[in-house]
mmCIF file of C-alpha atoms in Angstrom:
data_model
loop_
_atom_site.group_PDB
_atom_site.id
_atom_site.type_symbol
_atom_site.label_atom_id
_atom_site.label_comp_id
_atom_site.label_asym_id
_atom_site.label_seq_id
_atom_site.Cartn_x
_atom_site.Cartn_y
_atom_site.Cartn_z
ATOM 1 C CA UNK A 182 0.000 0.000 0.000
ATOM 2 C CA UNK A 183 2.877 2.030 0.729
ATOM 3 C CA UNK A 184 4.227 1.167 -2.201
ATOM 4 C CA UNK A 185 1.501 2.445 -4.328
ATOM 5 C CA UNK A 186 1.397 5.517 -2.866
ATOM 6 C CA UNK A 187 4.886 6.720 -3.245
ATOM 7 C CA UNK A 188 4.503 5.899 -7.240
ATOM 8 C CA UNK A 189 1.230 7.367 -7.250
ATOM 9 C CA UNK A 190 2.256 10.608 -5.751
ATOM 10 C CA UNK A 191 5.583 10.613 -8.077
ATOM 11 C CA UNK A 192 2.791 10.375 -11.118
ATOM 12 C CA UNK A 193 1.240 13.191 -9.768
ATOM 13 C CA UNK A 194 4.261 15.374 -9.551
ATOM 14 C CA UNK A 195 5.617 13.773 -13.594
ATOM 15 C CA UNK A 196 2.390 14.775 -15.010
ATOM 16 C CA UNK A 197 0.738 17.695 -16.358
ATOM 17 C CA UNK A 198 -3.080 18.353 -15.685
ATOM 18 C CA UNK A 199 -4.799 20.586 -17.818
ATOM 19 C CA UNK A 200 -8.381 21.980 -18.201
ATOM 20 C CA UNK A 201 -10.685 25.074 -18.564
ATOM 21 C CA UNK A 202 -12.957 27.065 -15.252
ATOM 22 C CA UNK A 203 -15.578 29.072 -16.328
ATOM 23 C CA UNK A 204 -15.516 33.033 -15.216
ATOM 24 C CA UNK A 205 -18.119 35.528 -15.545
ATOM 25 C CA UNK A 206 -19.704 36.334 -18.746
ATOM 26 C CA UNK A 207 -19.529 32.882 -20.267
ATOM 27 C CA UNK A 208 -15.937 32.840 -19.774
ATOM 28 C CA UNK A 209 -13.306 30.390 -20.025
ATOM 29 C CA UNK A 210 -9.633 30.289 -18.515
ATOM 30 C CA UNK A 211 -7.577 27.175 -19.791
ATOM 31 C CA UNK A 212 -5.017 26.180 -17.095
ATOM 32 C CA UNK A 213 -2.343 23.614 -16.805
ATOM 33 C CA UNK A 214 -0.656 22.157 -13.768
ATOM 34 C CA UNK A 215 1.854 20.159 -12.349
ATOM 35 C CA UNK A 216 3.251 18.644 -9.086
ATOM 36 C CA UNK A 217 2.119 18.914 -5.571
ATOM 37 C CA UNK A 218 2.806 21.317 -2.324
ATOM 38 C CA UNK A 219 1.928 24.758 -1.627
ATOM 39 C CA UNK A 220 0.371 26.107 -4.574
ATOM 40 C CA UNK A 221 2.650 28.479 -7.214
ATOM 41 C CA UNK A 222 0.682 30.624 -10.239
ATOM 42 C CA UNK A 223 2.245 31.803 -12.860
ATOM 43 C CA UNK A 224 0.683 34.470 -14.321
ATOM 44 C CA UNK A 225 2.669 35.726 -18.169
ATOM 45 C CA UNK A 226 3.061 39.088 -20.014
ATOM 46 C CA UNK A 227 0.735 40.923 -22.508
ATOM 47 C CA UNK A 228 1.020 38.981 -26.129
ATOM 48 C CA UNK A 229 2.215 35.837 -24.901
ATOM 49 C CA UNK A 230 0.653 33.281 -23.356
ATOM 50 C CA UNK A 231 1.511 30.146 -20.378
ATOM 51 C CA UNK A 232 4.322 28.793 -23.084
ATOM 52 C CA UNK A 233 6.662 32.135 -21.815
ATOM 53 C CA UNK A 234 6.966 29.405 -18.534
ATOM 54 C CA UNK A 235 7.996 26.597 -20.078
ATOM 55 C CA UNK A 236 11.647 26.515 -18.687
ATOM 56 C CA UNK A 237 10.107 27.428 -14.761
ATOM 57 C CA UNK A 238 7.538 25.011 -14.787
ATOM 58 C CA UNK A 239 8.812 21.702 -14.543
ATOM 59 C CA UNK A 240 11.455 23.058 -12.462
ATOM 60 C CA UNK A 241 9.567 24.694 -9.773
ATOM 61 C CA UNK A 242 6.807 22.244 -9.698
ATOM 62 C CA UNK A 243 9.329 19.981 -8.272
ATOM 63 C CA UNK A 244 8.687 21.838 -4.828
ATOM 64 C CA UNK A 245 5.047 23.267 -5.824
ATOM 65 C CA UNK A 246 1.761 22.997 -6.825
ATOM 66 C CA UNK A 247 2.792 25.247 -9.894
ATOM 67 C CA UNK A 248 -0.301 26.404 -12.343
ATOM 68 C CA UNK A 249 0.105 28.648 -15.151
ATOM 69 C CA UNK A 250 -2.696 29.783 -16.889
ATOM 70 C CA UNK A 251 -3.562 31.936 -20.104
ATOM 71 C CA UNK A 252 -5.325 35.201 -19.189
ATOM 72 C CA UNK A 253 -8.700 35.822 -20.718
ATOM 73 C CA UNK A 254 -8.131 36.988 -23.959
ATOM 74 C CA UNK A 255 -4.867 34.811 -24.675
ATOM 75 C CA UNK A 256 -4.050 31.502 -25.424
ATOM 76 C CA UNK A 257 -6.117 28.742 -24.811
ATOM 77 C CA UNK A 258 -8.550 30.891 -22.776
ATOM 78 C CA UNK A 259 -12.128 32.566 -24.404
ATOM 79 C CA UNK A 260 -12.238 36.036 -25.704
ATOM 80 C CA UNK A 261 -12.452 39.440 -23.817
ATOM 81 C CA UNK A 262 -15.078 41.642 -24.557
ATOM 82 C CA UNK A 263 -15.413 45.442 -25.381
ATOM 83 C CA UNK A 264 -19.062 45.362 -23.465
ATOM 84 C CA UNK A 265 -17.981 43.063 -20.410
ATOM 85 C CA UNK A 266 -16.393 44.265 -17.445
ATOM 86 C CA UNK A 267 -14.030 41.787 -15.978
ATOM 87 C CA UNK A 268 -10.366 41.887 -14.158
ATOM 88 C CA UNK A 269 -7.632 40.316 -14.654
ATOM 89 C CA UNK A 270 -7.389 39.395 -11.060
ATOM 90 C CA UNK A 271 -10.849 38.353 -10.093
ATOM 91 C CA UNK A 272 -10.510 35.637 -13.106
ATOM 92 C CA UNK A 273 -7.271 34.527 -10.855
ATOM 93 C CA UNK A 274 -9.328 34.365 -7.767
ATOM 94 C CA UNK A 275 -12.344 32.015 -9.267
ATOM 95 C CA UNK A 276 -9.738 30.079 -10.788
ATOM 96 C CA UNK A 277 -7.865 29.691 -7.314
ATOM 97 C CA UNK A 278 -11.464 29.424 -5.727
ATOM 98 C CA UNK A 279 -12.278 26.839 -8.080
ATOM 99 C CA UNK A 280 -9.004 24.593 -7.642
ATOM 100 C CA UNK A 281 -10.207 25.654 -3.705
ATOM 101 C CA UNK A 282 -6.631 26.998 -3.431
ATOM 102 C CA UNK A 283 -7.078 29.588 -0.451
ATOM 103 C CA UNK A 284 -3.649 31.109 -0.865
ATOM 104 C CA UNK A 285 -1.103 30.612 -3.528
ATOM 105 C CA UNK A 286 2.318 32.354 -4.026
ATOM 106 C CA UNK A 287 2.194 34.036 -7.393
ATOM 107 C CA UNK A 288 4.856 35.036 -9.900
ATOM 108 C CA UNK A 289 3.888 37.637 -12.494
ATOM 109 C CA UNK A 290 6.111 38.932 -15.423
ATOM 110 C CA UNK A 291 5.191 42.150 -16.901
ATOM 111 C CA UNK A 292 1.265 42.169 -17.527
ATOM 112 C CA UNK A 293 1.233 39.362 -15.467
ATOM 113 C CA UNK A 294 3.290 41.408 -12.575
ATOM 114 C CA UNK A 295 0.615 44.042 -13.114
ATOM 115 C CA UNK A 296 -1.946 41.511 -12.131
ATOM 116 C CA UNK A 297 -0.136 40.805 -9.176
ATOM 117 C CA UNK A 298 0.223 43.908 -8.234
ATOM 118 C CA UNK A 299 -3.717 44.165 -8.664
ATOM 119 C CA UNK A 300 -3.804 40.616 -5.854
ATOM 120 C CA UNK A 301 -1.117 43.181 -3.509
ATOM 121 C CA UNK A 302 -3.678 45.846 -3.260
ATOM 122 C CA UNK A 303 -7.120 43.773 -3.694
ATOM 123 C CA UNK A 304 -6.523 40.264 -2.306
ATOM 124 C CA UNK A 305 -3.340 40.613 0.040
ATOM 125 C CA UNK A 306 -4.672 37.303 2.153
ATOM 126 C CA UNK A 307 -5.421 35.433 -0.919
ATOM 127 C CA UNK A 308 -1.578 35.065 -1.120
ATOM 128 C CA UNK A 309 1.747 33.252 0.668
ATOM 129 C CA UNK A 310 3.855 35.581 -0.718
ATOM 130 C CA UNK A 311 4.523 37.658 -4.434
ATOM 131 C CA UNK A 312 7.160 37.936 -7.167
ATOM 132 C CA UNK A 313 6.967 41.001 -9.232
ATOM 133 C CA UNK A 314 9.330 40.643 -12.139
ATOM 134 C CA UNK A 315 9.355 43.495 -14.739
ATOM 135 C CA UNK A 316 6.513 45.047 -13.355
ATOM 136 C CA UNK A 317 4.350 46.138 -10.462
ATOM 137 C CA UNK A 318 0.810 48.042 -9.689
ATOM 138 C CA UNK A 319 -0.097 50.239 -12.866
ATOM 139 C CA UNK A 320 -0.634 53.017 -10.001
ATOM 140 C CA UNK A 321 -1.197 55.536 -12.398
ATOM 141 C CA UNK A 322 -4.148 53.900 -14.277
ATOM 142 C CA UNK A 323 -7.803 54.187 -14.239
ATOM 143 C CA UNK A 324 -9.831 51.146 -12.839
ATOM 144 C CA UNK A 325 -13.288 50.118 -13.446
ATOM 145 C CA UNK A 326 -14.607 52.548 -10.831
ATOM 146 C CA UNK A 327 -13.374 55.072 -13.562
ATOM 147 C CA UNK A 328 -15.185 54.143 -16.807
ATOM 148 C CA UNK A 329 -14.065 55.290 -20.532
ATOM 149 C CA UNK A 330 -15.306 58.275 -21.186
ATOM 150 C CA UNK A 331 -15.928 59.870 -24.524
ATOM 151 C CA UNK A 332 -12.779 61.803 -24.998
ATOM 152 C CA UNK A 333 -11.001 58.342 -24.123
ATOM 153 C CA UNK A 334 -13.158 56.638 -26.972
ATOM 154 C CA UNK A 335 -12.374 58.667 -29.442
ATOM 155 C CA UNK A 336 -8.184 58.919 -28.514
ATOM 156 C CA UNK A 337 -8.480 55.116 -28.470
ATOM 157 C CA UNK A 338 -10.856 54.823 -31.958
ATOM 158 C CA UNK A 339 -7.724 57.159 -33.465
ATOM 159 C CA UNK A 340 -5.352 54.646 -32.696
ATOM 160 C CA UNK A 341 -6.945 51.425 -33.717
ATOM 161 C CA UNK A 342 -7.523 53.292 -37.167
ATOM 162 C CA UNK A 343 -3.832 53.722 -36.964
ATOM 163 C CA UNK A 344 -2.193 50.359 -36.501
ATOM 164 C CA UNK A 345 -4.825 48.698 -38.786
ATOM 165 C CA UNK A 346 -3.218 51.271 -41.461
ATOM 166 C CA UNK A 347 0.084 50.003 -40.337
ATOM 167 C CA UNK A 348 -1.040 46.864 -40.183
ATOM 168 C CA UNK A 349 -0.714 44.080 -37.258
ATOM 169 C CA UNK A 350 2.005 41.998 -38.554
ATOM 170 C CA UNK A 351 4.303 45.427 -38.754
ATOM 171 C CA UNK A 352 3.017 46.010 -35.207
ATOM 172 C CA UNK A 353 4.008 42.226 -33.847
ATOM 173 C CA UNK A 354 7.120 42.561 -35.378
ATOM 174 C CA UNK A 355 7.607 45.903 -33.773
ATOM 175 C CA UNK A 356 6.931 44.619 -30.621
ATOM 176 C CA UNK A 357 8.830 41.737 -30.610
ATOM 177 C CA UNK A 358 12.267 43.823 -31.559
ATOM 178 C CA UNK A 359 10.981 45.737 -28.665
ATOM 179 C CA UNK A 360 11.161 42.880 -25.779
ATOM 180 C CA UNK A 361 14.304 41.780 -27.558
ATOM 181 C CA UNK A 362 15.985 45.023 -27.357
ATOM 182 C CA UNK A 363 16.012 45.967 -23.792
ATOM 183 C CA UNK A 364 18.111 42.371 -23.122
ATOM 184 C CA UNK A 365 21.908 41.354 -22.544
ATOM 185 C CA UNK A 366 24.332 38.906 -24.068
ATOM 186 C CA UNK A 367 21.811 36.225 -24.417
ATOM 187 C CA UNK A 368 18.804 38.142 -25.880
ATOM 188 C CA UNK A 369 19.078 36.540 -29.695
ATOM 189 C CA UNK A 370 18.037 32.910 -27.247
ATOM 190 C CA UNK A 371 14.339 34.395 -27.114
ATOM 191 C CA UNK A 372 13.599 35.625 -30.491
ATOM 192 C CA UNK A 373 11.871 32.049 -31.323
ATOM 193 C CA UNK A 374 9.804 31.387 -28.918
ATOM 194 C CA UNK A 375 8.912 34.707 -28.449
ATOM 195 C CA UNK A 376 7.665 35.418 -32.272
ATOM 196 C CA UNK A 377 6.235 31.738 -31.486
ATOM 197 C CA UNK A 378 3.690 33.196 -28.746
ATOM 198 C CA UNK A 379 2.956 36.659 -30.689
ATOM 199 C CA UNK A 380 2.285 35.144 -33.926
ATOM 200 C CA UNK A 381 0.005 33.242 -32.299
ATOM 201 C CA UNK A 382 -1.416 36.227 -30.809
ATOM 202 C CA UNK A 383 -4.818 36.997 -31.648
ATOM 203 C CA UNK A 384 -4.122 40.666 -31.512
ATOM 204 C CA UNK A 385 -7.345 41.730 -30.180
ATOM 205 C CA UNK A 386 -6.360 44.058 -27.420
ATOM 206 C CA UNK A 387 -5.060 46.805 -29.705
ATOM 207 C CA UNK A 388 -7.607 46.296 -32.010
ATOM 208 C CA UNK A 389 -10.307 46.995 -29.671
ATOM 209 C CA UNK A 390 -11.324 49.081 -27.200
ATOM 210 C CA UNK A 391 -10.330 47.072 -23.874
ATOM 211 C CA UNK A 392 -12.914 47.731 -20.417
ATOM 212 C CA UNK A 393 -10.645 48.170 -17.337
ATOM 213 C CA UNK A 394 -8.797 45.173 -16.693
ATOM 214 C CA UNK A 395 -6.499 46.334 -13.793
ATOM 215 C CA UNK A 396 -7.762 48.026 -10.593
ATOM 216 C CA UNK A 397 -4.311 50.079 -10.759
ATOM 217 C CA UNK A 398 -4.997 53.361 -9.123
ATOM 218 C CA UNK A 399 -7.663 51.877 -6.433
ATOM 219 C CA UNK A 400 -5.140 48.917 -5.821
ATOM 220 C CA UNK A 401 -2.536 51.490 -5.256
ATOM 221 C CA UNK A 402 -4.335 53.228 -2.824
ATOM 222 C CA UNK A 403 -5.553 50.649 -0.883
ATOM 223 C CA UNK A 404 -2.273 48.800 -0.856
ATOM 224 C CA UNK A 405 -0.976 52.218 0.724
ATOM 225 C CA UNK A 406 -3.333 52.202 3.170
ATOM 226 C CA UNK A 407 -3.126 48.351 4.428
ATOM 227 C CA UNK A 408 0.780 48.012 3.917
ATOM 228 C CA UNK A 409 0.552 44.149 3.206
ATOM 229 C CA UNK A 410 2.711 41.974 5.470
ATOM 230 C CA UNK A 411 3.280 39.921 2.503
ATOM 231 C CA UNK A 412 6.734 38.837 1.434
ATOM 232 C CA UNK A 413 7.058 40.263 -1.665
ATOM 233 C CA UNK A 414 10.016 40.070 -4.531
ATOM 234 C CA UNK A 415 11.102 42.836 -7.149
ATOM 235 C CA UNK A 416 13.124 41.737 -9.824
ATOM 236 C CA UNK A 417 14.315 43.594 -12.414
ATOM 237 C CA UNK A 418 16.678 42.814 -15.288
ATOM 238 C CA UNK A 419 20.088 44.449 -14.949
ATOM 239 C CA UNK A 420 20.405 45.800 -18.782
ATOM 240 C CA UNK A 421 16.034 46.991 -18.575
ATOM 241 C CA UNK A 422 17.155 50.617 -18.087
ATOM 242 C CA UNK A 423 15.579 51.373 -14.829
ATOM 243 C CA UNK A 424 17.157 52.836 -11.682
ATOM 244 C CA UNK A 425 16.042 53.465 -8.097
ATOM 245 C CA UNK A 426 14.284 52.132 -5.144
ATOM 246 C CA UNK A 427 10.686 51.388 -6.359
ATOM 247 C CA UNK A 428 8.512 53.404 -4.545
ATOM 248 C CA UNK A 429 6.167 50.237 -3.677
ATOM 249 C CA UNK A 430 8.577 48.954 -1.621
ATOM 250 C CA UNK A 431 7.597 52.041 0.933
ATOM 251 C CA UNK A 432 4.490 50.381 1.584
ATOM 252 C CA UNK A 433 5.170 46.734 1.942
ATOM 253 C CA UNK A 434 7.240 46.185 4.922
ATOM 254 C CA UNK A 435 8.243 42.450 3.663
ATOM 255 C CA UNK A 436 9.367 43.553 0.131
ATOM 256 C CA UNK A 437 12.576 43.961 -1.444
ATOM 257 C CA UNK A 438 14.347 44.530 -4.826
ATOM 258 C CA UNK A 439 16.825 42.112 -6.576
ATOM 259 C CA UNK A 440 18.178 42.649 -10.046
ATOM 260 C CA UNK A 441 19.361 40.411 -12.007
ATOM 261 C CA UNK A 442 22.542 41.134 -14.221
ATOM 262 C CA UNK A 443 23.051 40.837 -18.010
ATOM 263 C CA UNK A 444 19.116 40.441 -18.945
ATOM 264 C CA UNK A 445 16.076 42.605 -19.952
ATOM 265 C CA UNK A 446 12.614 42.759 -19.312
ATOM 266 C CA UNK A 447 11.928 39.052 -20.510
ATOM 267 C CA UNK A 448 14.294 38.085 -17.613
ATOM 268 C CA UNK A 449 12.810 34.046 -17.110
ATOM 269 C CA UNK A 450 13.120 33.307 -20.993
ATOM 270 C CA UNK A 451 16.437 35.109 -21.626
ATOM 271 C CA UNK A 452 18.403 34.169 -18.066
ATOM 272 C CA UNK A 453 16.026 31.002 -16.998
ATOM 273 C CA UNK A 454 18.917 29.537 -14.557
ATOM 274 C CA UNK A 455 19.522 32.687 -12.662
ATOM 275 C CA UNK A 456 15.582 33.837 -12.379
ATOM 276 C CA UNK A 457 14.560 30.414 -11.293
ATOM 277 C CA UNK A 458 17.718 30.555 -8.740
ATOM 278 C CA UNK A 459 16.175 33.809 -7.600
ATOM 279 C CA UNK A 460 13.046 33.074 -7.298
ATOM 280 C CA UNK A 461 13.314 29.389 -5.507
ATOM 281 C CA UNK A 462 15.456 30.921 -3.139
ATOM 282 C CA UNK A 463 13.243 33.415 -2.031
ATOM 283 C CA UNK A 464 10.020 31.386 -1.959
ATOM 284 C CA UNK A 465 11.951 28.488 0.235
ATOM 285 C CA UNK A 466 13.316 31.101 2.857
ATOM 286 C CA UNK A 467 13.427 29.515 6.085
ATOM 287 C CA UNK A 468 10.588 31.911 7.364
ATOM 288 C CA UNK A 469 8.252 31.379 4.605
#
């Protein structure tokens, strides 16, 4: 009996789940997910999709739960809506509600650091603890409490008419040059599977005109005001151009900021050893 559980619970950790959870409006969010412990989400940038994890999650689900996940409007995972007011976040919360996950650590890159940045401010006790890579709260923009109003509509109508002059496959290219750029010695390593996961890219985000999908400003403030005892980790990629102290780490008292040398804003495709280094030893501190 023994026995049988040992292999059975080796299975579990060898094998990749996958499936779909429904969200509001009809919605669908295709997950995958792979080994067992406390539960890890990986949450990916804007364009891309779960595949930007592919060299963290074998790896880290060695010691986790890990679950990565395509964002509504990406992937695997139904469409967004102009009409339908959703979040990011709150599709991360029924997904962890309906894996009846009660707190996770998350990772975000990017967009995906955005939306953990949203879970800082929104749903602090939803999580264990919080890397922000490339990213943070978008503390500067509107959230649904602040609808699009017409002078919005019409800036944003201006530039749809623009790139589909352009044209999207000038724009993805664009773009991808773009993630490439800010990246060290080993930035060429990405190009691939990058184009990979924006070819594949529907595109519909800056063809449309998107509802608020961060809380941004009204997580800001309210992650000012509670000052989250969660252990939180900023990394940023030595070569990405920015300086300073971030000015979130005023207001969370278990937070601090790492960067990582010779790499760019796509830090966990273009230096995979050193960012999962980084983050495994901060999410198995002794402490945590």
């Amino acid at each position: 009996m023994f026995y049988a559980m040992i292999v059975a619970l080796f299975a579990s950790c060898a094998t990749t789940r996958s499936s779909y959870v429904a969200v509001n409006g009809s919605g669908q969010l295709y997950y995958e997910e792979r080994g067992e412990g406390e539960p890890l989400l990986l949450l990916h940038g804007h364009s891309l999709d779960r595949r930007m994890w592919d060299s963290q999650f074998r790896p880290f689900a060695r010691r986790f739960r890990t679950i990565r996940l395509d964002f509504r409007g990406y992937g695997r995972s139904s469409d967004q809506d102009e009409q339908m007011q959703m979040t990011h976040v709150d599709d991360v919360i029924t997904l962890m509600d309906s894996l009846h996950i009660e707190k996770a650590h998350v990772v975000g890159l990017s967009m995906g650091a955005f939306v953990a940045g949203d879970m800082l401010g929104m749903y602090p006790e939803r999580l264990l603890s919080c890397v922000l890579a490339s990213g943070s709260v978008r503390r500067s923009s509107p959230g649904p409490s602040e609808p699009m109003d017409s002078t919005e509509r019409a800036r944003r109508d201006g530039e749809i008419e623009a790139l589909k002059q352009k044209g999207v496959e000038v724009m993805k290219r664009e773009w991808l040059e773009q993630l490439i750029s800010s990246g060290g010695s080993r930035r060429e390593t990405m190009r691939k599977p990058l184009w990979r996961m924006i070819d594949d890219w529907t595109a519909w985000q800056p063809l449309h005109k998107e509802v608020r999908l961060f809380y941004g400003k009204e997580a800001w403030t309210r992650m000012q005001r509670l000052r989250p005892a969660v252990p939180v980790l900023m990394l940023r990629g030595g070569t990405e151009g920015k300086q300073g102290t971030p000015k979130e780490l005023e207001f969370l008292p278990n937070g601090h900021l790492e960067v990582l040398p010779d790499c760019g804003h796509m830090m966990n495709m273009e230096q995979p050893k050193a960012f999962n280094e980084a983050v495994l030893r901060f999410l198995l501190l002794p402490l945590r």
